[in-house]
Amino acid sequence: MFIGIDWGGTKMEVIALDRDGTTRARHRIATPTSGYDACIRAVQELVATAEQMAGETGTIGIGIPGSPNPRTGIVRNSNAVLLNGQPLGRDLQAALGREVRLANDANCLAVSEAVDGAGKDAHTVFGVIVGTGHGGGLSIGKHVHAGYQGIAAEIGHYPLPWMTPDEYPGHKCWCGKHGCLDMYACGTGVELDYRLTTGTDRRGRDIIADKRNGEPVATAVYERFVGRLARSLALLTNIVDPDVFVLGGGMSNVDEIYDELPDLIVKYLFGDSFETPIRKAVHGDSSGVRGAAWLWKD
């Protein structure tokens, strides 16, 4: 049995899967707000709950925001800042009494969709989370490809490609740099663009609803968003050229983007056509937790 945990900023979820992907147990809780040690205890409780529900013990994989340094095990680059600087893997193994595998949550999405989702027919799957932020994960041969430094596919913090003069030098990102895709090709980017254009705040889903009703400002904001997403996928194609892109996160549910992206991407390719499938994640919000479980699917 494979146990996976999705460690999110607001919720933690556990799932237990059979080898064929059948769900044996599932449970979620609010992520503790009282500190790192409380979160470690929450993981212990989630594992115990899943194993009690399923009546069996299992391997444990955990998807986290950020990633562990492959040489030191110290977590870095996490927007759940309490994880940064912590030897999370070692602490979890001590608390649980067994080996734990950790991976970036976007890598978990890529693995989930590669094993039995939108990329199950593909060798190289690039998962792109287009949600609150813009993140990426890479699966090769249905396993995480984290890279030598453990930061492969960290696409949210390279600058928006092919910036126009009015975009340069870009908005300041939470990481301290300017122009990161995490501030553009995502829900946060849509809401920020609308606020800077109109001086008012509006939720991303409401902006998309306005666009579908033909409202000019919302339409322009949407068109800039999909163009920026296209530039990101074009650069990834020029570098990785995966067999399939799989999109997750809230903005991946905007169905129009799947028809519009190919014609926009081809303008930036070092080639004369773009044929790569772009698919919505089959498992949706469950891709992260399922992918964490599949970290042990050797």
mmCIF file of C-alpha atoms in Angstrom:
data_model
loop_
_atom_site.group_PDB
_atom_site.id
_atom_site.type_symbol
_atom_site.label_atom_id
_atom_site.label_comp_id
_atom_site.label_asym_id
_atom_site.label_seq_id
_atom_site.Cartn_x
_atom_site.Cartn_y
_atom_site.Cartn_z
ATOM 1 C CA MET A 1 0.000 0.000 0.000
ATOM 2 C CA PHE A 2 1.215 3.494 -0.863
ATOM 3 C CA ILE A 3 0.513 6.419 1.464
ATOM 4 C CA GLY A 4 0.798 9.961 0.165
ATOM 5 C CA ILE A 5 0.502 13.273 1.990
ATOM 6 C CA ASP A 6 -0.005 16.644 0.372
ATOM 7 C CA TRP A 7 1.425 19.287 2.739
ATOM 8 C CA GLY A 8 -0.277 22.531 1.787
ATOM 9 C CA GLY A 9 -0.299 25.972 3.301
ATOM 10 C CA THR A 10 -3.895 25.681 4.500
ATOM 11 C CA LYS A 11 -4.631 21.957 4.463
ATOM 12 C CA MET A 12 -2.910 18.587 4.773
ATOM 13 C CA GLU A 13 -4.366 15.569 3.008
ATOM 14 C CA VAL A 14 -3.499 11.886 3.200
ATOM 15 C CA ILE A 15 -4.398 9.128 0.762
ATOM 16 C CA ALA A 16 -3.691 5.398 0.750
ATOM 17 C CA LEU A 17 -3.603 3.641 -2.630
ATOM 18 C CA ASP A 18 -3.432 0.047 -3.746
ATOM 19 C CA ARG A 19 -0.958 -0.857 -6.484
ATOM 20 C CA ASP A 20 -3.692 -0.415 -9.086
ATOM 21 C CA GLY A 21 -4.510 3.087 -7.838
ATOM 22 C CA THR A 22 -7.661 2.199 -5.913
ATOM 23 C CA THR A 23 -8.191 4.494 -2.926
ATOM 24 C CA ARG A 24 -8.116 2.625 0.386
ATOM 25 C CA ALA A 25 -8.317 5.639 2.696
ATOM 26 C CA ARG A 26 -8.465 9.393 2.486
ATOM 27 C CA HIS A 27 -8.575 12.174 5.061
ATOM 28 C CA ARG A 28 -7.741 15.873 5.312
ATOM 29 C CA ILE A 29 -7.160 18.385 8.091
ATOM 30 C CA ALA A 30 -6.319 22.067 8.378
ATOM 31 C CA THR A 31 -2.566 22.659 8.407
ATOM 32 C CA PRO A 32 -1.570 23.508 11.996
ATOM 33 C CA THR A 33 -0.682 27.148 12.559
ATOM 34 C CA SER A 34 1.149 26.677 15.861
ATOM 35 C CA GLY A 35 4.543 25.805 14.419
ATOM 36 C CA TYR A 36 6.832 23.210 12.851
ATOM 37 C CA ASP A 37 6.589 20.589 15.618
ATOM 38 C CA ALA A 38 2.787 20.686 15.474
ATOM 39 C CA CYS A 39 2.961 19.974 11.743
ATOM 40 C CA ILE A 40 5.227 16.965 12.326
ATOM 41 C CA ARG A 41 2.678 15.613 14.812
ATOM 42 C CA ALA A 42 -0.092 16.230 12.289
ATOM 43 C CA VAL A 43 1.731 14.054 9.747
ATOM 44 C CA GLN A 44 2.034 11.285 12.355
ATOM 45 C CA GLU A 45 -1.701 11.485 12.990
ATOM 46 C CA LEU A 46 -2.553 11.449 9.290
ATOM 47 C CA VAL A 47 -0.448 8.336 8.680
ATOM 48 C CA ALA A 48 -1.999 6.603 11.690
ATOM 49 C CA THR A 49 -5.497 7.506 10.510
ATOM 50 C CA ALA A 50 -4.880 6.217 6.979
ATOM 51 C CA GLU A 51 -3.402 2.943 8.192
ATOM 52 C CA GLN A 52 -6.238 2.421 10.664
ATOM 53 C CA MET A 53 -8.840 3.077 7.958
ATOM 54 C CA ALA A 54 -7.118 0.726 5.488
ATOM 55 C CA GLY A 55 -6.101 -1.912 8.017
ATOM 56 C CA GLU A 56 -2.578 -2.060 6.611
ATOM 57 C CA THR A 57 0.745 -0.231 6.814
ATOM 58 C CA GLY A 58 2.268 1.451 3.779
ATOM 59 C CA THR A 59 5.184 3.356 2.342
ATOM 60 C CA ILE A 60 5.095 7.129 2.874
ATOM 61 C CA GLY A 61 5.660 9.870 0.327
ATOM 62 C CA ILE A 62 5.090 13.557 1.000
ATOM 63 C CA GLY A 63 4.677 16.446 -1.405
ATOM 64 C CA ILE A 64 5.722 19.822 -0.029
ATOM 65 C CA PRO A 65 5.932 23.399 -1.216
ATOM 66 C CA GLY A 66 9.641 23.921 -1.778
ATOM 67 C CA SER A 67 12.202 21.148 -2.059
ATOM 68 C CA PRO A 68 14.862 19.393 0.025
ATOM 69 C CA ASN A 69 18.519 19.969 -0.829
ATOM 70 C CA PRO A 70 19.631 16.551 -2.144
ATOM 71 C CA ARG A 71 22.925 16.699 -0.216
ATOM 72 C CA THR A 72 21.905 18.229 3.119
ATOM 73 C CA GLY A 73 18.206 17.383 3.282
ATOM 74 C CA ILE A 74 17.449 20.974 4.311
ATOM 75 C CA VAL A 75 14.244 22.405 2.818
ATOM 76 C CA ARG A 76 14.501 25.641 0.815
ATOM 77 C CA ASN A 77 12.370 27.763 -1.529
ATOM 78 C CA SER A 78 9.145 27.074 0.360
ATOM 79 C CA ASN A 79 6.404 29.668 0.530
ATOM 80 C CA ALA A 80 5.352 27.780 3.687
ATOM 81 C CA VAL A 81 8.262 29.528 5.369
ATOM 82 C CA LEU A 82 8.291 27.404 8.534
ATOM 83 C CA LEU A 83 9.777 24.582 6.428
ATOM 84 C CA ASN A 84 12.759 26.585 5.188
ATOM 85 C CA GLY A 85 15.990 25.626 6.901
ATOM 86 C CA GLN A 86 14.512 22.483 8.435
ATOM 87 C CA PRO A 87 15.817 18.889 7.980
ATOM 88 C CA LEU A 88 12.252 17.798 7.293
ATOM 89 C CA GLY A 89 12.992 14.336 5.925
ATOM 90 C CA ARG A 90 15.130 13.360 8.912
ATOM 91 C CA ASP A 91 12.612 14.766 11.384
ATOM 92 C CA LEU A 92 9.727 12.892 9.756
ATOM 93 C CA GLN A 93 11.663 9.628 9.632
ATOM 94 C CA ALA A 94 12.467 9.961 13.334
ATOM 95 C CA ALA A 95 8.825 10.687 14.158
ATOM 96 C CA LEU A 96 7.396 7.901 11.992
ATOM 97 C CA GLY A 97 10.090 5.280 12.484
ATOM 98 C CA ARG A 98 10.504 4.543 8.782
ATOM 99 C CA GLU A 99 11.899 6.023 5.573
ATOM 100 C CA VAL A 100 10.010 8.917 4.009
ATOM 101 C CA ARG A 101 10.353 10.236 0.461
ATOM 102 C CA LEU A 102 9.886 13.963 -0.119
ATOM 103 C CA ALA A 103 9.301 15.835 -3.369
ATOM 104 C CA ASN A 104 8.159 19.236 -4.521
ATOM 105 C CA ASP A 105 4.373 19.321 -4.866
ATOM 106 C CA ALA A 106 4.537 20.177 -8.580
ATOM 107 C CA ASN A 107 6.772 17.148 -9.173
ATOM 108 C CA CYS A 108 4.126 15.086 -7.403
ATOM 109 C CA LEU A 109 1.506 16.373 -9.836
ATOM 110 C CA ALA A 110 3.716 15.380 -12.777
ATOM 111 C CA VAL A 111 4.281 11.867 -11.404
ATOM 112 C CA SER A 112 0.594 11.374 -10.609
ATOM 113 C CA GLU A 113 -0.470 12.298 -14.114
ATOM 114 C CA ALA A 114 2.360 10.233 -15.641
ATOM 115 C CA VAL A 115 1.407 7.079 -13.724
ATOM 116 C CA ASP A 116 -2.345 6.991 -14.354
ATOM 117 C CA GLY A 117 -3.520 10.394 -15.532
ATOM 118 C CA ALA A 118 -3.317 12.705 -18.523
ATOM 119 C CA GLY A 119 0.274 11.658 -19.254
ATOM 120 C CA LYS A 120 0.019 7.909 -18.750
ATOM 121 C CA ASP A 121 0.885 7.320 -22.425
ATOM 122 C CA ALA A 122 3.997 9.526 -22.260
ATOM 123 C CA HIS A 123 7.629 9.068 -21.202
ATOM 124 C CA THR A 124 8.370 12.743 -20.420
ATOM 125 C CA VAL A 125 5.611 14.678 -18.652
ATOM 126 C CA PHE A 126 5.939 18.328 -17.705
ATOM 127 C CA GLY A 127 3.365 19.336 -15.110
ATOM 128 C CA VAL A 128 2.583 23.032 -14.799
ATOM 129 C CA ILE A 129 0.624 24.352 -11.828
ATOM 130 C CA VAL A 130 -1.279 27.451 -12.887
ATOM 131 C CA GLY A 131 -2.890 28.337 -9.589
ATOM 132 C CA THR A 132 -2.070 30.971 -7.007
ATOM 133 C CA GLY A 133 1.452 30.798 -8.418
ATOM 134 C CA HIS A 134 3.201 29.344 -11.459
ATOM 135 C CA GLY A 135 5.126 26.156 -10.732
ATOM 136 C CA GLY A 136 6.469 23.169 -12.584
ATOM 137 C CA GLY A 137 7.351 19.527 -12.139
ATOM 138 C CA LEU A 138 9.063 17.021 -14.407
ATOM 139 C CA SER A 139 8.473 13.276 -14.604
ATOM 140 C CA ILE A 140 10.647 11.023 -16.758
ATOM 141 C CA GLY A 141 9.758 7.362 -16.990
ATOM 142 C CA LYS A 142 7.015 7.919 -14.387
ATOM 143 C CA HIS A 143 9.538 9.066 -11.770
ATOM 144 C CA VAL A 144 10.444 12.516 -10.483
ATOM 145 C CA HIS A 145 13.345 14.167 -12.243
ATOM 146 C CA ALA A 146 14.545 16.602 -9.580
ATOM 147 C CA GLY A 147 17.957 17.328 -11.110
ATOM 148 C CA TYR A 148 21.447 17.477 -9.608
ATOM 149 C CA GLN A 149 20.600 20.456 -7.385
ATOM 150 C CA GLY A 150 17.071 19.231 -6.697
ATOM 151 C CA ILE A 151 15.556 22.307 -8.381
ATOM 152 C CA ALA A 152 14.739 21.044 -11.885
ATOM 153 C CA ALA A 153 11.515 22.494 -13.333
ATOM 154 C CA GLU A 154 11.405 25.410 -10.833
ATOM 155 C CA ILE A 155 9.854 27.572 -13.518
ATOM 156 C CA GLY A 156 8.022 30.028 -11.287
ATOM 157 C CA HIS A 157 11.161 32.036 -10.632
ATOM 158 C CA TYR A 158 12.647 32.571 -14.015
ATOM 159 C CA PRO A 159 11.673 35.873 -15.612
ATOM 160 C CA LEU A 160 8.728 36.228 -17.955
ATOM 161 C CA PRO A 161 10.246 35.336 -21.350
ATOM 162 C CA TRP A 162 10.306 37.801 -24.235
ATOM 163 C CA MET A 163 9.238 40.749 -22.087
ATOM 164 C CA THR A 164 7.698 43.691 -23.894
ATOM 165 C CA PRO A 165 8.936 47.212 -23.076
ATOM 166 C CA ASP A 166 5.862 47.947 -20.962
ATOM 167 C CA GLU A 167 6.418 44.718 -18.959
ATOM 168 C CA TYR A 168 10.098 45.343 -18.197
ATOM 169 C CA PRO A 169 11.606 45.044 -15.555
ATOM 170 C CA GLY A 170 8.583 43.241 -14.093
ATOM 171 C CA HIS A 171 6.731 43.189 -10.801
ATOM 172 C CA LYS A 172 8.720 42.485 -7.657
ATOM 173 C CA CYS A 173 8.237 38.860 -6.607
ATOM 174 C CA TRP A 174 8.059 37.486 -3.074
ATOM 175 C CA CYS A 175 11.469 35.881 -3.747
ATOM 176 C CA GLY A 176 13.020 39.357 -4.011
ATOM 177 C CA LYS A 177 13.638 39.384 -7.766
ATOM 178 C CA HIS A 178 11.642 41.146 -10.473
ATOM 179 C CA GLY A 179 9.615 39.735 -13.357
ATOM 180 C CA CYS A 180 9.141 36.159 -12.095
ATOM 181 C CA LEU A 181 6.439 34.092 -13.785
ATOM 182 C CA ASP A 182 5.005 33.526 -10.317
ATOM 183 C CA MET A 183 3.712 37.106 -10.613
ATOM 184 C CA TYR A 184 2.314 36.763 -14.134
ATOM 185 C CA ALA A 185 1.191 33.397 -15.543
ATOM 186 C CA CYS A 186 -1.148 32.433 -12.706
ATOM 187 C CA GLY A 187 -4.224 33.494 -10.763
ATOM 188 C CA THR A 188 -2.213 36.002 -8.733
ATOM 189 C CA GLY A 189 -0.975 37.525 -11.969
ATOM 190 C CA VAL A 190 -4.497 37.878 -13.360
ATOM 191 C CA GLU A 191 -5.733 39.587 -10.199
ATOM 192 C CA LEU A 192 -2.666 41.850 -10.011
ATOM 193 C CA ASP A 193 -3.026 42.863 -13.663
ATOM 194 C CA TYR A 194 -6.694 43.721 -13.128
ATOM 195 C CA ARG A 195 -5.908 45.755 -10.007
ATOM 196 C CA LEU A 196 -3.134 47.722 -11.723
ATOM 197 C CA THR A 197 -5.377 48.345 -14.740
ATOM 198 C CA THR A 198 -8.548 49.375 -12.905
ATOM 199 C CA GLY A 199 -7.461 50.303 -9.383
ATOM 200 C CA THR A 200 -9.946 47.785 -7.945
ATOM 201 C CA ASP A 201 -9.636 44.249 -6.576
ATOM 202 C CA ARG A 202 -11.482 41.351 -8.196
ATOM 203 C CA ARG A 203 -11.213 37.578 -7.808
ATOM 204 C CA GLY A 204 -9.733 35.629 -10.685
ATOM 205 C CA ARG A 205 -12.856 33.565 -11.291
ATOM 206 C CA ASP A 206 -14.937 36.742 -11.471
ATOM 207 C CA ILE A 207 -12.523 38.253 -13.988
ATOM 208 C CA ILE A 208 -12.863 35.151 -16.161
ATOM 209 C CA ALA A 209 -16.666 35.333 -15.859
ATOM 210 C CA ASP A 210 -16.542 38.980 -16.976
ATOM 211 C CA LYS A 211 -14.322 38.006 -19.904
ATOM 212 C CA ARG A 212 -16.833 35.378 -20.994
ATOM 213 C CA ASN A 213 -19.528 38.062 -20.905
ATOM 214 C CA GLY A 214 -17.452 40.241 -23.219
ATOM 215 C CA GLU A 215 -16.283 42.863 -20.695
ATOM 216 C CA PRO A 216 -13.343 44.671 -22.417
ATOM 217 C CA VAL A 217 -10.970 45.138 -19.457
ATOM 218 C CA ALA A 218 -11.384 41.553 -18.241
ATOM 219 C CA THR A 219 -10.898 40.313 -21.811
ATOM 220 C CA ALA A 220 -7.643 42.257 -22.143
ATOM 221 C CA VAL A 221 -6.402 40.928 -18.781
ATOM 222 C CA TYR A 222 -7.220 37.368 -19.844
ATOM 223 C CA GLU A 223 -5.476 37.783 -23.199
ATOM 224 C CA ARG A 224 -2.315 39.032 -21.504
ATOM 225 C CA PHE A 225 -2.449 36.073 -19.100
ATOM 226 C CA VAL A 226 -2.792 33.413 -21.793
ATOM 227 C CA GLY A 227 -0.063 35.091 -23.847
ATOM 228 C CA ARG A 228 2.306 34.998 -20.883
ATOM 229 C CA LEU A 229 1.477 31.363 -20.173
ATOM 230 C CA ALA A 230 2.202 30.609 -23.824
ATOM 231 C CA ARG A 231 5.644 32.213 -23.529
ATOM 232 C CA SER A 232 6.442 30.013 -20.532
ATOM 233 C CA LEU A 233 5.402 26.821 -22.344
ATOM 234 C CA ALA A 234 7.309 27.901 -25.449
ATOM 235 C CA LEU A 235 10.534 28.311 -23.485
ATOM 236 C CA LEU A 236 9.984 24.929 -21.822
ATOM 237 C CA THR A 237 9.444 23.355 -25.226
ATOM 238 C CA ASN A 238 12.665 24.887 -26.537
ATOM 239 C CA ILE A 239 14.567 23.495 -23.523
ATOM 240 C CA VAL A 240 12.848 20.207 -22.574
ATOM 241 C CA ASP A 241 10.432 19.449 -25.446
ATOM 242 C CA PRO A 242 8.315 17.072 -23.308
ATOM 243 C CA ASP A 243 5.898 14.502 -24.713
ATOM 244 C CA VAL A 244 2.968 16.254 -23.013
ATOM 245 C CA PHE A 245 2.184 19.261 -20.842
ATOM 246 C CA VAL A 246 -0.308 18.640 -18.034
ATOM 247 C CA LEU A 247 -1.845 21.679 -16.364
ATOM 248 C CA GLY A 248 -3.159 21.822 -12.803
ATOM 249 C CA GLY A 249 -4.283 24.541 -10.418
ATOM 250 C CA GLY A 250 -7.326 26.807 -10.523
ATOM 251 C CA MET A 251 -6.538 28.539 -13.815
ATOM 252 C CA SER A 252 -6.162 25.158 -15.551
ATOM 253 C CA ASN A 253 -9.968 24.940 -15.365
ATOM 254 C CA VAL A 254 -10.327 27.838 -17.815
ATOM 255 C CA ASP A 255 -11.127 25.621 -20.783
ATOM 256 C CA GLU A 256 -10.493 28.286 -23.419
ATOM 257 C CA ILE A 257 -6.747 28.219 -22.875
ATOM 258 C CA TYR A 258 -6.354 24.742 -24.397
ATOM 259 C CA ASP A 259 -7.618 25.928 -27.778
ATOM 260 C CA GLU A 260 -5.720 29.216 -27.735
ATOM 261 C CA LEU A 261 -2.280 28.226 -26.425
ATOM 262 C CA PRO A 262 -0.892 26.261 -29.428
ATOM 263 C CA ASP A 263 -1.158 29.156 -31.895
ATOM 264 C CA LEU A 264 0.398 31.516 -29.361
ATOM 265 C CA ILE A 265 3.237 29.147 -28.428
ATOM 266 C CA VAL A 266 4.429 28.535 -31.975
ATOM 267 C CA LYS A 267 5.375 32.211 -32.377
ATOM 268 C CA TYR A 268 8.207 31.735 -29.880
ATOM 269 C CA LEU A 269 9.494 28.292 -30.863
ATOM 270 C CA PHE A 270 12.759 27.573 -32.602
ATOM 271 C CA GLY A 271 10.756 25.547 -35.097
ATOM 272 C CA ASP A 272 7.860 25.819 -37.504
ATOM 273 C CA SER A 273 5.073 24.026 -35.592
ATOM 274 C CA PHE A 274 3.820 23.132 -32.128
ATOM 275 C CA GLU A 275 2.246 19.687 -31.828
ATOM 276 C CA THR A 276 2.758 18.879 -28.135
ATOM 277 C CA PRO A 277 -0.493 17.926 -26.372
ATOM 278 C CA ILE A 278 -1.582 20.276 -23.579
ATOM 279 C CA ARG A 279 -3.998 18.490 -21.249
ATOM 280 C CA LYS A 280 -5.850 19.227 -18.039
ATOM 281 C CA ALA A 281 -4.830 17.086 -15.068
ATOM 282 C CA VAL A 282 -7.155 14.071 -14.876
ATOM 283 C CA HIS A 283 -6.938 13.865 -11.094
ATOM 284 C CA GLY A 284 -7.394 17.601 -10.565
ATOM 285 C CA ASP A 285 -6.805 18.667 -6.965
ATOM 286 C CA SER A 286 -5.965 15.050 -6.083
ATOM 287 C CA SER A 287 -2.910 14.914 -8.350
ATOM 288 C CA GLY A 288 -0.534 16.190 -5.669
ATOM 289 C CA VAL A 289 -1.495 13.718 -2.967
ATOM 290 C CA ARG A 290 -1.635 10.783 -5.410
ATOM 291 C CA GLY A 291 1.768 11.702 -6.798
ATOM 292 C CA ALA A 292 3.201 11.772 -3.282
ATOM 293 C CA ALA A 293 1.988 8.203 -2.800
ATOM 294 C CA TRP A 294 3.485 7.159 -6.152
ATOM 295 C CA LEU A 295 6.964 8.361 -5.097
ATOM 296 C CA TRP A 296 7.395 4.747 -3.967
ATOM 297 C CA LYS A 297 5.993 3.130 -7.122
ATOM 298 C CA ASP A 298 9.222 1.519 -8.362
#
